[in-house]
Amino acid sequence: MADGPIDLRTDVAHPARMYDYFLGGKDFYDADRAAAEQALQNFPAVRVTARTNRDFMRHATRFLVGQGVRQFLDIGTGIPTEPNLHQVAQEGAPEARVVYVDNDPIVLAHARALLVSSDEGRTAYVQADASDPGAILAAPELTETLDLTQPVAVSLMALLHFVPGDVYEIVKALMEPLAPGSYLAMSHVTTDFDDGPEDPDGMMRLLQVYIDRGIPVRPRSRVEVSRFFDGLELLDPGVEVIHRWRNEGIEHPKGHDKQVSLWGAIGRKV
């Protein structure tokens, strides 16, 4: 936790605060509101996309608890929005331990909301950048909370398309030190459902709002998302639109997959 004042950079739009706006939250500023409203004009289904991604996080967490996972590493946590991952995990397994990681100062400002664990379990927060997996894994908050000799589920929800650099190496570096039986769960934006780069209803229209504001974003195809699971056992049904991935419990309005345009998958380290 920070001891001094936090520079929230309120004059610059930030993906986490825009996401909060789409979800109906209150932790955003004028720059975030303006960018989010432009996003809604360009891609009116963006609120459906955001809500469905949250549904998938909850769905994937419950699934992993059902597989016996009791330790979670959630990178790119975002502004706390109940239920948070630890609340979902500890509902099924009160002893579950969760470490949250984010680099947005506003998430740090609200991190105490992520630290209210069940008595049997534990939560911790690491202020770090997803592009530095070594710093994440070595953080005292993590090493004091998770036992890396036991399985850990790494959760990367709607994150990697915002991370510059060699994201495949980042994921590899996160998974390599983890025990067999660990999992990788992720969602990732795609333009696979766009009808070409000029599709007036396509996901690229949304992504352009971020790009125009200097926020790096990189959609990936189904094949590209599959590469994150090289060396892992990719669970059925493989890489699938998030509302179709073992979609028990996920409600989705009638419409095309274009409304969501997020691939999701879970893989297991053997």
PDB file of C-alpha atoms in Angstrom:
ATOM      1  CA  MET A   1       0.000   0.000   0.000  1.00  0.00           C
ATOM      2  CA  ALA A   2       1.228   3.493  -0.787  1.00  0.00           C
ATOM      3  CA  ASP A   3       2.196   5.796   2.078  1.00  0.00           C
ATOM      4  CA  GLY A   4       2.240   9.096   0.179  1.00  0.00           C
ATOM      5  CA  PRO A   5      -0.154  10.819  -2.224  1.00  0.00           C
ATOM      6  CA  ILE A   6      -1.075   8.895  -5.370  1.00  0.00           C
ATOM      7  CA  ASP A   7      -0.887  10.560  -8.787  1.00  0.00           C
ATOM      8  CA  LEU A   8      -4.062   9.346 -10.492  1.00  0.00           C
ATOM      9  CA  ARG A   9      -3.330  11.204 -13.764  1.00  0.00           C
ATOM     10  CA  THR A  10      -6.980  12.179 -13.990  1.00  0.00           C
ATOM     11  CA  ASP A  11      -6.422  14.158 -17.207  1.00  0.00           C
ATOM     12  CA  VAL A  12      -5.569  11.004 -19.173  1.00  0.00           C
ATOM     13  CA  ALA A  13      -8.073   8.271 -20.030  1.00  0.00           C
ATOM     14  CA  HIS A  14      -7.206   4.894 -18.519  1.00  0.00           C
ATOM     15  CA  PRO A  15      -8.599   1.483 -19.587  1.00  0.00           C
ATOM     16  CA  ALA A  16      -9.413   0.422 -16.006  1.00  0.00           C
ATOM     17  CA  ARG A  17     -11.470   3.569 -15.375  1.00  0.00           C
ATOM     18  CA  MET A  18     -13.205   3.290 -18.746  1.00  0.00           C
ATOM     19  CA  TYR A  19     -14.058  -0.307 -17.883  1.00  0.00           C
ATOM     20  CA  ASP A  20     -15.472   0.892 -14.573  1.00  0.00           C
ATOM     21  CA  TYR A  21     -17.646   3.389 -16.486  1.00  0.00           C
ATOM     22  CA  PHE A  22     -18.949   0.643 -18.787  1.00  0.00           C
ATOM     23  CA  LEU A  23     -19.850  -1.460 -15.733  1.00  0.00           C
ATOM     24  CA  GLY A  24     -21.771   1.391 -14.141  1.00  0.00           C
ATOM     25  CA  GLY A  25     -19.137   2.249 -11.539  1.00  0.00           C
ATOM     26  CA  LYS A  26     -18.192   5.647 -10.147  1.00  0.00           C
ATOM     27  CA  ASP A  27     -14.379   5.630 -10.156  1.00  0.00           C
ATOM     28  CA  PHE A  28     -13.648   7.589 -13.328  1.00  0.00           C
ATOM     29  CA  TYR A  29     -12.863  11.159 -14.342  1.00  0.00           C
ATOM     30  CA  ASP A  30     -13.796  13.508 -17.155  1.00  0.00           C
ATOM     31  CA  ALA A  31     -11.118  12.147 -19.505  1.00  0.00           C
ATOM     32  CA  ASP A  32     -12.326   8.593 -18.889  1.00  0.00           C
ATOM     33  CA  ARG A  33     -15.982   9.568 -19.334  1.00  0.00           C
ATOM     34  CA  ALA A  34     -15.262  11.337 -22.639  1.00  0.00           C
ATOM     35  CA  ALA A  35     -13.315   8.365 -23.979  1.00  0.00           C
ATOM     36  CA  ALA A  36     -15.951   5.906 -22.793  1.00  0.00           C
ATOM     37  CA  GLU A  37     -18.785   7.903 -24.368  1.00  0.00           C
ATOM     38  CA  GLN A  38     -16.874   7.964 -27.654  1.00  0.00           C
ATOM     39  CA  ALA A  39     -16.410   4.205 -27.324  1.00  0.00           C
ATOM     40  CA  LEU A  40     -20.157   3.775 -26.827  1.00  0.00           C
ATOM     41  CA  GLN A  41     -20.812   5.765 -29.974  1.00  0.00           C
ATOM     42  CA  ASN A  42     -18.341   3.712 -31.967  1.00  0.00           C
ATOM     43  CA  PHE A  43     -19.313   0.320 -30.518  1.00  0.00           C
ATOM     44  CA  PRO A  44     -22.661   0.484 -28.668  1.00  0.00           C
ATOM     45  CA  ALA A  45     -22.334  -3.116 -27.427  1.00  0.00           C
ATOM     46  CA  VAL A  46     -19.285  -2.290 -25.303  1.00  0.00           C
ATOM     47  CA  ARG A  47     -21.294  -2.527 -22.067  1.00  0.00           C
ATOM     48  CA  VAL A  48     -22.371  -6.033 -23.086  1.00  0.00           C
ATOM     49  CA  THR A  49     -18.709  -6.840 -23.745  1.00  0.00           C
ATOM     50  CA  ALA A  50     -17.641  -5.566 -20.315  1.00  0.00           C
ATOM     51  CA  ARG A  51     -20.418  -7.309 -18.398  1.00  0.00           C
ATOM     52  CA  THR A  52     -19.845 -10.597 -20.211  1.00  0.00           C
ATOM     53  CA  ASN A  53     -16.146 -10.433 -19.419  1.00  0.00           C
ATOM     54  CA  ARG A  54     -16.958 -10.068 -15.722  1.00  0.00           C
ATOM     55  CA  ASP A  55     -19.341 -13.015 -16.033  1.00  0.00           C
ATOM     56  CA  PHE A  56     -16.557 -15.075 -17.574  1.00  0.00           C
ATOM     57  CA  MET A  57     -14.152 -14.200 -14.746  1.00  0.00           C
ATOM     58  CA  ARG A  58     -16.678 -15.434 -12.210  1.00  0.00           C
ATOM     59  CA  HIS A  59     -17.503 -18.512 -14.281  1.00  0.00           C
ATOM     60  CA  ALA A  60     -13.835 -19.421 -14.768  1.00  0.00           C
ATOM     61  CA  THR A  61     -13.080 -18.919 -11.068  1.00  0.00           C
ATOM     62  CA  ARG A  62     -15.918 -21.186  -9.982  1.00  0.00           C
ATOM     63  CA  PHE A  63     -14.777 -23.785 -12.500  1.00  0.00           C
ATOM     64  CA  LEU A  64     -11.207 -23.671 -11.163  1.00  0.00           C
ATOM     65  CA  VAL A  65     -12.388 -23.979  -7.569  1.00  0.00           C
ATOM     66  CA  GLY A  66     -14.277 -27.055  -8.720  1.00  0.00           C
ATOM     67  CA  GLN A  67     -10.996 -28.432 -10.070  1.00  0.00           C
ATOM     68  CA  GLY A  68      -9.495 -28.133  -6.607  1.00  0.00           C
ATOM     69  CA  VAL A  69      -7.593 -24.854  -7.076  1.00  0.00           C
ATOM     70  CA  ARG A  70      -7.172 -22.907  -3.844  1.00  0.00           C
ATOM     71  CA  GLN A  71      -4.615 -20.288  -4.939  1.00  0.00           C
ATOM     72  CA  PHE A  72      -5.187 -17.529  -7.489  1.00  0.00           C
ATOM     73  CA  LEU A  73      -2.973 -14.861  -9.049  1.00  0.00           C
ATOM     74  CA  ASP A  74      -5.152 -12.213 -10.679  1.00  0.00           C
ATOM     75  CA  ILE A  75      -3.112  -9.840 -12.864  1.00  0.00           C
ATOM     76  CA  GLY A  76      -4.754  -6.738 -14.273  1.00  0.00           C
ATOM     77  CA  THR A  77      -7.271  -6.699 -11.447  1.00  0.00           C
ATOM     78  CA  GLY A  78      -8.920  -3.394 -12.247  1.00  0.00           C
ATOM     79  CA  ILE A  79     -11.039  -1.250  -9.946  1.00  0.00           C
ATOM     80  CA  PRO A  80     -12.815  -3.426  -7.358  1.00  0.00           C
ATOM     81  CA  THR A  81     -16.267  -4.460  -8.618  1.00  0.00           C
ATOM     82  CA  GLU A  82     -18.217  -6.902  -6.474  1.00  0.00           C
ATOM     83  CA  PRO A  83     -18.110  -9.765  -6.502  1.00  0.00           C
ATOM     84  CA  ASN A  84     -14.332  -9.670  -6.806  1.00  0.00           C
ATOM     85  CA  LEU A  85     -12.384 -12.819  -7.639  1.00  0.00           C
ATOM     86  CA  HIS A  86     -11.605 -13.666  -4.005  1.00  0.00           C
ATOM     87  CA  GLN A  87     -15.280 -13.416  -3.087  1.00  0.00           C
ATOM     88  CA  VAL A  88     -16.195 -15.854  -5.858  1.00  0.00           C
ATOM     89  CA  ALA A  89     -13.371 -18.249  -4.951  1.00  0.00           C
ATOM     90  CA  GLN A  90     -13.990 -18.117  -1.205  1.00  0.00           C
ATOM     91  CA  GLU A  91     -17.704 -18.688  -1.663  1.00  0.00           C
ATOM     92  CA  GLY A  92     -16.805 -22.183  -2.892  1.00  0.00           C
ATOM     93  CA  ALA A  93     -13.588 -22.594  -0.917  1.00  0.00           C
ATOM     94  CA  PRO A  94     -13.281 -20.298   2.124  1.00  0.00           C
ATOM     95  CA  GLU A  95      -9.601 -21.236   2.489  1.00  0.00           C
ATOM     96  CA  ALA A  96      -8.738 -19.878  -0.977  1.00  0.00           C
ATOM     97  CA  ARG A  97      -5.838 -17.430  -1.228  1.00  0.00           C
ATOM     98  CA  VAL A  98      -5.774 -14.671  -3.824  1.00  0.00           C
ATOM     99  CA  VAL A  99      -3.081 -12.213  -4.872  1.00  0.00           C
ATOM    100  CA  TYR A 100      -4.185  -9.251  -6.961  1.00  0.00           C
ATOM    101  CA  VAL A 101      -1.795  -7.347  -9.240  1.00  0.00           C
ATOM    102  CA  ASP A 102      -2.296  -4.034 -11.048  1.00  0.00           C
ATOM    103  CA  ASN A 103      -0.269  -0.983 -12.026  1.00  0.00           C
ATOM    104  CA  ASP A 104      -3.076   1.598 -12.131  1.00  0.00           C
ATOM    105  CA  PRO A 105      -2.729   4.008  -9.186  1.00  0.00           C
ATOM    106  CA  ILE A 106      -6.496   4.246  -8.765  1.00  0.00           C
ATOM    107  CA  VAL A 107      -6.644   0.484  -8.200  1.00  0.00           C
ATOM    108  CA  LEU A 108      -4.015   0.924  -5.493  1.00  0.00           C
ATOM    109  CA  ALA A 109      -6.153   3.660  -3.966  1.00  0.00           C
ATOM    110  CA  HIS A 110      -9.057   1.211  -3.693  1.00  0.00           C
ATOM    111  CA  ALA A 111      -7.026  -1.913  -2.971  1.00  0.00           C
ATOM    112  CA  ARG A 112      -8.283  -2.206   0.596  1.00  0.00           C
ATOM    113  CA  ALA A 113     -11.588  -3.390  -0.859  1.00  0.00           C
ATOM    114  CA  LEU A 114      -9.676  -6.359  -2.252  1.00  0.00           C
ATOM    115  CA  LEU A 115      -8.152  -7.306   1.079  1.00  0.00           C
ATOM    116  CA  VAL A 116     -11.283  -8.273   3.021  1.00  0.00           C
ATOM    117  CA  SER A 117     -10.758 -12.023   3.042  1.00  0.00           C
ATOM    118  CA  SER A 118     -12.631 -14.831   4.710  1.00  0.00           C
ATOM    119  CA  ASP A 119     -11.163 -15.877   8.047  1.00  0.00           C
ATOM    120  CA  GLU A 120      -9.916 -19.136   6.551  1.00  0.00           C
ATOM    121  CA  GLY A 121      -8.369 -17.601   3.430  1.00  0.00           C
ATOM    122  CA  ARG A 122      -6.145 -14.672   2.595  1.00  0.00           C
ATOM    123  CA  THR A 123      -5.778 -11.905   0.028  1.00  0.00           C
ATOM    124  CA  ALA A 124      -2.934  -9.575  -0.894  1.00  0.00           C
ATOM    125  CA  TYR A 125      -2.286  -6.791  -3.378  1.00  0.00           C
ATOM    126  CA  VAL A 126       0.869  -6.178  -5.457  1.00  0.00           C
ATOM    127  CA  GLN A 127       1.424  -2.863  -7.234  1.00  0.00           C
ATOM    128  CA  ALA A 128       3.355  -4.008 -10.306  1.00  0.00           C
ATOM    129  CA  ASP A 129       3.351  -4.032 -14.087  1.00  0.00           C
ATOM    130  CA  ALA A 130       2.202  -7.102 -15.998  1.00  0.00           C
ATOM    131  CA  SER A 131       5.211  -6.730 -18.292  1.00  0.00           C
ATOM    132  CA  ASP A 132       7.539  -7.614 -15.369  1.00  0.00           C
ATOM    133  CA  PRO A 133       6.560 -11.147 -14.311  1.00  0.00           C
ATOM    134  CA  GLY A 134       9.772 -11.567 -12.314  1.00  0.00           C
ATOM    135  CA  ALA A 135       8.893  -8.650 -10.053  1.00  0.00           C
ATOM    136  CA  ILE A 136       5.369 -10.002  -9.589  1.00  0.00           C
ATOM    137  CA  LEU A 137       6.515 -13.496  -8.604  1.00  0.00           C
ATOM    138  CA  ALA A 138       9.193 -12.143  -6.269  1.00  0.00           C
ATOM    139  CA  ALA A 139       6.957  -9.622  -4.497  1.00  0.00           C
ATOM    140  CA  PRO A 140       6.842 -10.270  -0.722  1.00  0.00           C
ATOM    141  CA  GLU A 141       3.052  -9.840  -0.768  1.00  0.00           C
ATOM    142  CA  LEU A 142       2.886 -12.805  -3.165  1.00  0.00           C
ATOM    143  CA  THR A 143       5.508 -15.053  -1.590  1.00  0.00           C
ATOM    144  CA  GLU A 144       3.933 -14.578   1.844  1.00  0.00           C
ATOM    145  CA  THR A 145       0.453 -15.446   0.518  1.00  0.00           C
ATOM    146  CA  LEU A 146       0.885 -18.154  -2.124  1.00  0.00           C
ATOM    147  CA  ASP A 147       2.793 -21.417  -1.933  1.00  0.00           C
ATOM    148  CA  LEU A 148       4.288 -21.814  -5.401  1.00  0.00           C
ATOM    149  CA  THR A 149       5.052 -25.480  -4.746  1.00  0.00           C
ATOM    150  CA  GLN A 150       1.270 -26.003  -4.929  1.00  0.00           C
ATOM    151  CA  PRO A 151      -1.008 -25.288  -7.931  1.00  0.00           C
ATOM    152  CA  VAL A 152      -1.879 -21.670  -8.695  1.00  0.00           C
ATOM    153  CA  ALA A 153      -4.431 -20.367 -11.194  1.00  0.00           C
ATOM    154  CA  VAL A 154      -3.185 -17.315 -13.109  1.00  0.00           C
ATOM    155  CA  SER A 155      -6.074 -15.100 -14.219  1.00  0.00           C
ATOM    156  CA  LEU A 156      -5.453 -12.663 -17.103  1.00  0.00           C
ATOM    157  CA  MET A 157      -8.858 -11.261 -17.955  1.00  0.00           C
ATOM    158  CA  ALA A 158      -9.027  -8.702 -20.792  1.00  0.00           C
ATOM    159  CA  LEU A 159      -5.448  -7.695 -20.042  1.00  0.00           C
ATOM    160  CA  LEU A 160      -2.883  -8.898 -22.539  1.00  0.00           C
ATOM    161  CA  HIS A 161      -4.230  -6.872 -25.454  1.00  0.00           C
ATOM    162  CA  PHE A 162      -3.177  -3.770 -23.466  1.00  0.00           C
ATOM    163  CA  VAL A 163       0.333  -5.065 -22.656  1.00  0.00           C
ATOM    164  CA  PRO A 164       3.126  -4.047 -25.052  1.00  0.00           C
ATOM    165  CA  GLY A 165       6.138  -6.219 -25.771  1.00  0.00           C
ATOM    166  CA  ASP A 166       6.442  -9.993 -26.130  1.00  0.00           C
ATOM    167  CA  VAL A 167       3.343 -11.092 -24.276  1.00  0.00           C
ATOM    168  CA  TYR A 168       4.000 -14.753 -25.059  1.00  0.00           C
ATOM    169  CA  GLU A 169       7.278 -14.590 -23.161  1.00  0.00           C
ATOM    170  CA  ILE A 170       5.517 -12.795 -20.311  1.00  0.00           C
ATOM    171  CA  VAL A 171       2.976 -15.606 -19.976  1.00  0.00           C
ATOM    172  CA  LYS A 172       5.710 -18.233 -20.257  1.00  0.00           C
ATOM    173  CA  ALA A 173       7.700 -16.515 -17.496  1.00  0.00           C
ATOM    174  CA  LEU A 174       4.608 -16.461 -15.262  1.00  0.00           C
ATOM    175  CA  MET A 175       3.770 -20.126 -15.778  1.00  0.00           C
ATOM    176  CA  GLU A 176       7.234 -21.727 -15.774  1.00  0.00           C
ATOM    177  CA  PRO A 177       7.897 -21.493 -11.997  1.00  0.00           C
ATOM    178  CA  LEU A 178       4.444 -22.747 -11.052  1.00  0.00           C
ATOM    179  CA  ALA A 179       3.719 -26.264  -9.862  1.00  0.00           C
ATOM    180  CA  PRO A 180       2.159 -28.916 -12.106  1.00  0.00           C
ATOM    181  CA  GLY A 181      -1.602 -28.688 -11.850  1.00  0.00           C
ATOM    182  CA  SER A 182      -1.507 -24.903 -12.135  1.00  0.00           C
ATOM    183  CA  TYR A 183      -3.851 -23.191 -14.579  1.00  0.00           C
ATOM    184  CA  LEU A 184      -3.890 -20.255 -16.978  1.00  0.00           C
ATOM    185  CA  ALA A 185      -7.288 -18.595 -17.474  1.00  0.00           C
ATOM    186  CA  MET A 186      -7.642 -15.662 -19.816  1.00  0.00           C
ATOM    187  CA  SER A 187      -9.843 -13.579 -22.074  1.00  0.00           C
ATOM    188  CA  HIS A 188      -8.522 -11.534 -24.982  1.00  0.00           C
ATOM    189  CA  VAL A 189     -10.072  -9.083 -27.432  1.00  0.00           C
ATOM    190  CA  THR A 190     -10.322 -10.064 -31.093  1.00  0.00           C
ATOM    191  CA  THR A 191     -11.428  -8.581 -34.394  1.00  0.00           C
ATOM    192  CA  ASP A 192     -12.096 -12.058 -35.812  1.00  0.00           C
ATOM    193  CA  PHE A 193     -15.810 -11.251 -35.999  1.00  0.00           C
ATOM    194  CA  ASP A 194     -15.368  -7.937 -37.780  1.00  0.00           C
ATOM    195  CA  ASP A 195     -16.442  -7.836 -41.407  1.00  0.00           C
ATOM    196  CA  GLY A 196     -13.135  -6.384 -42.544  1.00  0.00           C
ATOM    197  CA  PRO A 197     -11.135  -3.442 -41.155  1.00  0.00           C
ATOM    198  CA  GLU A 198     -13.796  -0.901 -42.152  1.00  0.00           C
ATOM    199  CA  ASP A 199     -16.731  -2.725 -40.542  1.00  0.00           C
ATOM    200  CA  PRO A 200     -18.931   0.089 -39.103  1.00  0.00           C
ATOM    201  CA  ASP A 201     -20.150  -2.282 -36.369  1.00  0.00           C
ATOM    202  CA  GLY A 202     -16.836  -3.993 -35.683  1.00  0.00           C
ATOM    203  CA  MET A 203     -14.671  -4.245 -32.583  1.00  0.00           C
ATOM    204  CA  MET A 204     -11.923  -2.277 -34.324  1.00  0.00           C
ATOM    205  CA  ARG A 205     -14.162   0.783 -34.026  1.00  0.00           C
ATOM    206  CA  LEU A 206     -13.932   0.444 -30.241  1.00  0.00           C
ATOM    207  CA  LEU A 207     -10.209  -0.235 -30.191  1.00  0.00           C
ATOM    208  CA  GLN A 208      -9.544   2.862 -32.279  1.00  0.00           C
ATOM    209  CA  VAL A 209     -10.821   5.006 -29.391  1.00  0.00           C
ATOM    210  CA  TYR A 210      -8.022   3.662 -27.207  1.00  0.00           C
ATOM    211  CA  ILE A 211      -5.408   3.967 -29.946  1.00  0.00           C
ATOM    212  CA  ASP A 212      -6.390   7.581 -30.632  1.00  0.00           C
ATOM    213  CA  ARG A 213      -5.686   8.359 -26.971  1.00  0.00           C
ATOM    214  CA  GLY A 214      -2.259   6.779 -26.973  1.00  0.00           C
ATOM    215  CA  ILE A 215      -3.364   3.594 -25.212  1.00  0.00           C
ATOM    216  CA  PRO A 216      -1.669   0.595 -26.855  1.00  0.00           C
ATOM    217  CA  VAL A 217      -4.103  -2.173 -27.724  1.00  0.00           C
ATOM    218  CA  ARG A 218      -3.516  -5.248 -29.868  1.00  0.00           C
ATOM    219  CA  PRO A 219      -6.358  -7.591 -30.838  1.00  0.00           C
ATOM    220  CA  ARG A 220      -5.410 -11.207 -31.554  1.00  0.00           C
ATOM    221  CA  SER A 221      -6.944 -13.955 -33.628  1.00  0.00           C
ATOM    222  CA  ARG A 222      -8.085 -17.304 -32.301  1.00  0.00           C
ATOM    223  CA  VAL A 223      -4.849 -18.879 -33.509  1.00  0.00           C
ATOM    224  CA  GLU A 224      -2.777 -16.169 -31.815  1.00  0.00           C
ATOM    225  CA  VAL A 225      -4.648 -16.614 -28.529  1.00  0.00           C
ATOM    226  CA  SER A 226      -4.100 -20.371 -28.742  1.00  0.00           C
ATOM    227  CA  ARG A 227      -0.341 -19.746 -28.702  1.00  0.00           C
ATOM    228  CA  PHE A 228      -0.528 -18.577 -25.095  1.00  0.00           C
ATOM    229  CA  PHE A 229      -1.325 -22.169 -24.167  1.00  0.00           C
ATOM    230  CA  ASP A 230       1.661 -23.777 -25.884  1.00  0.00           C
ATOM    231  CA  GLY A 231       3.037 -26.368 -23.477  1.00  0.00           C
ATOM    232  CA  LEU A 232      -0.198 -26.445 -21.484  1.00  0.00           C
ATOM    233  CA  GLU A 233      -3.132 -28.812 -21.704  1.00  0.00           C
ATOM    234  CA  LEU A 234      -5.833 -26.672 -23.337  1.00  0.00           C
ATOM    235  CA  LEU A 235      -9.140 -27.662 -21.781  1.00  0.00           C
ATOM    236  CA  ASP A 236     -12.219 -28.348 -23.893  1.00  0.00           C
ATOM    237  CA  PRO A 237     -13.727 -26.532 -25.738  1.00  0.00           C
ATOM    238  CA  GLY A 238     -10.387 -24.823 -26.381  1.00  0.00           C
ATOM    239  CA  VAL A 239     -10.348 -21.151 -27.346  1.00  0.00           C
ATOM    240  CA  GLU A 240     -13.986 -20.065 -27.534  1.00  0.00           C
ATOM    241  CA  VAL A 241     -16.045 -16.878 -27.350  1.00  0.00           C
ATOM    242  CA  ILE A 242     -16.303 -16.233 -23.619  1.00  0.00           C
ATOM    243  CA  HIS A 243     -20.078 -16.591 -23.369  1.00  0.00           C
ATOM    244  CA  ARG A 244     -19.833 -19.985 -25.081  1.00  0.00           C
ATOM    245  CA  TRP A 245     -16.972 -21.414 -22.981  1.00  0.00           C
ATOM    246  CA  ARG A 246     -18.737 -24.095 -20.934  1.00  0.00           C
ATOM    247  CA  ASN A 247     -21.399 -21.439 -20.642  1.00  0.00           C
ATOM    248  CA  GLU A 248     -23.302 -22.828 -17.679  1.00  0.00           C
ATOM    249  CA  GLY A 249     -24.527 -19.828 -15.743  1.00  0.00           C
ATOM    250  CA  ILE A 250     -23.457 -17.130 -18.190  1.00  0.00           C
ATOM    251  CA  GLU A 251     -26.404 -15.238 -19.579  1.00  0.00           C
ATOM    252  CA  HIS A 252     -25.956 -13.482 -22.894  1.00  0.00           C
ATOM    253  CA  PRO A 253     -28.549 -11.542 -24.867  1.00  0.00           C
ATOM    254  CA  LYS A 254     -29.488 -12.816 -28.272  1.00  0.00           C
ATOM    255  CA  GLY A 255     -27.143 -11.486 -30.888  1.00  0.00           C
ATOM    256  CA  HIS A 256     -23.921 -12.134 -32.685  1.00  0.00           C
ATOM    257  CA  ASP A 257     -20.576 -13.021 -31.151  1.00  0.00           C
ATOM    258  CA  LYS A 258     -19.424  -9.652 -32.490  1.00  0.00           C
ATOM    259  CA  GLN A 259     -21.112  -8.026 -29.479  1.00  0.00           C
ATOM    260  CA  VAL A 260     -18.530  -9.662 -27.210  1.00  0.00           C
ATOM    261  CA  SER A 261     -15.494 -10.249 -29.453  1.00  0.00           C
ATOM    262  CA  LEU A 262     -13.442 -11.761 -26.637  1.00  0.00           C
ATOM    263  CA  TRP A 263     -11.818 -15.168 -26.856  1.00  0.00           C
ATOM    264  CA  GLY A 264     -11.552 -17.121 -23.626  1.00  0.00           C
ATOM    265  CA  ALA A 265      -9.711 -20.272 -22.625  1.00  0.00           C
ATOM    266  CA  ILE A 266      -8.280 -22.223 -19.702  1.00  0.00           C
ATOM    267  CA  GLY A 267      -5.180 -24.390 -19.822  1.00  0.00           C
ATOM    268  CA  ARG A 268      -3.562 -26.706 -17.280  1.00  0.00           C
ATOM    269  CA  LYS A 269       0.120 -27.221 -16.592  1.00  0.00           C
ATOM    270  CA  VAL A 270       0.922 -30.938 -16.605  1.00  0.00           C
TER     271      VAL A 270
END
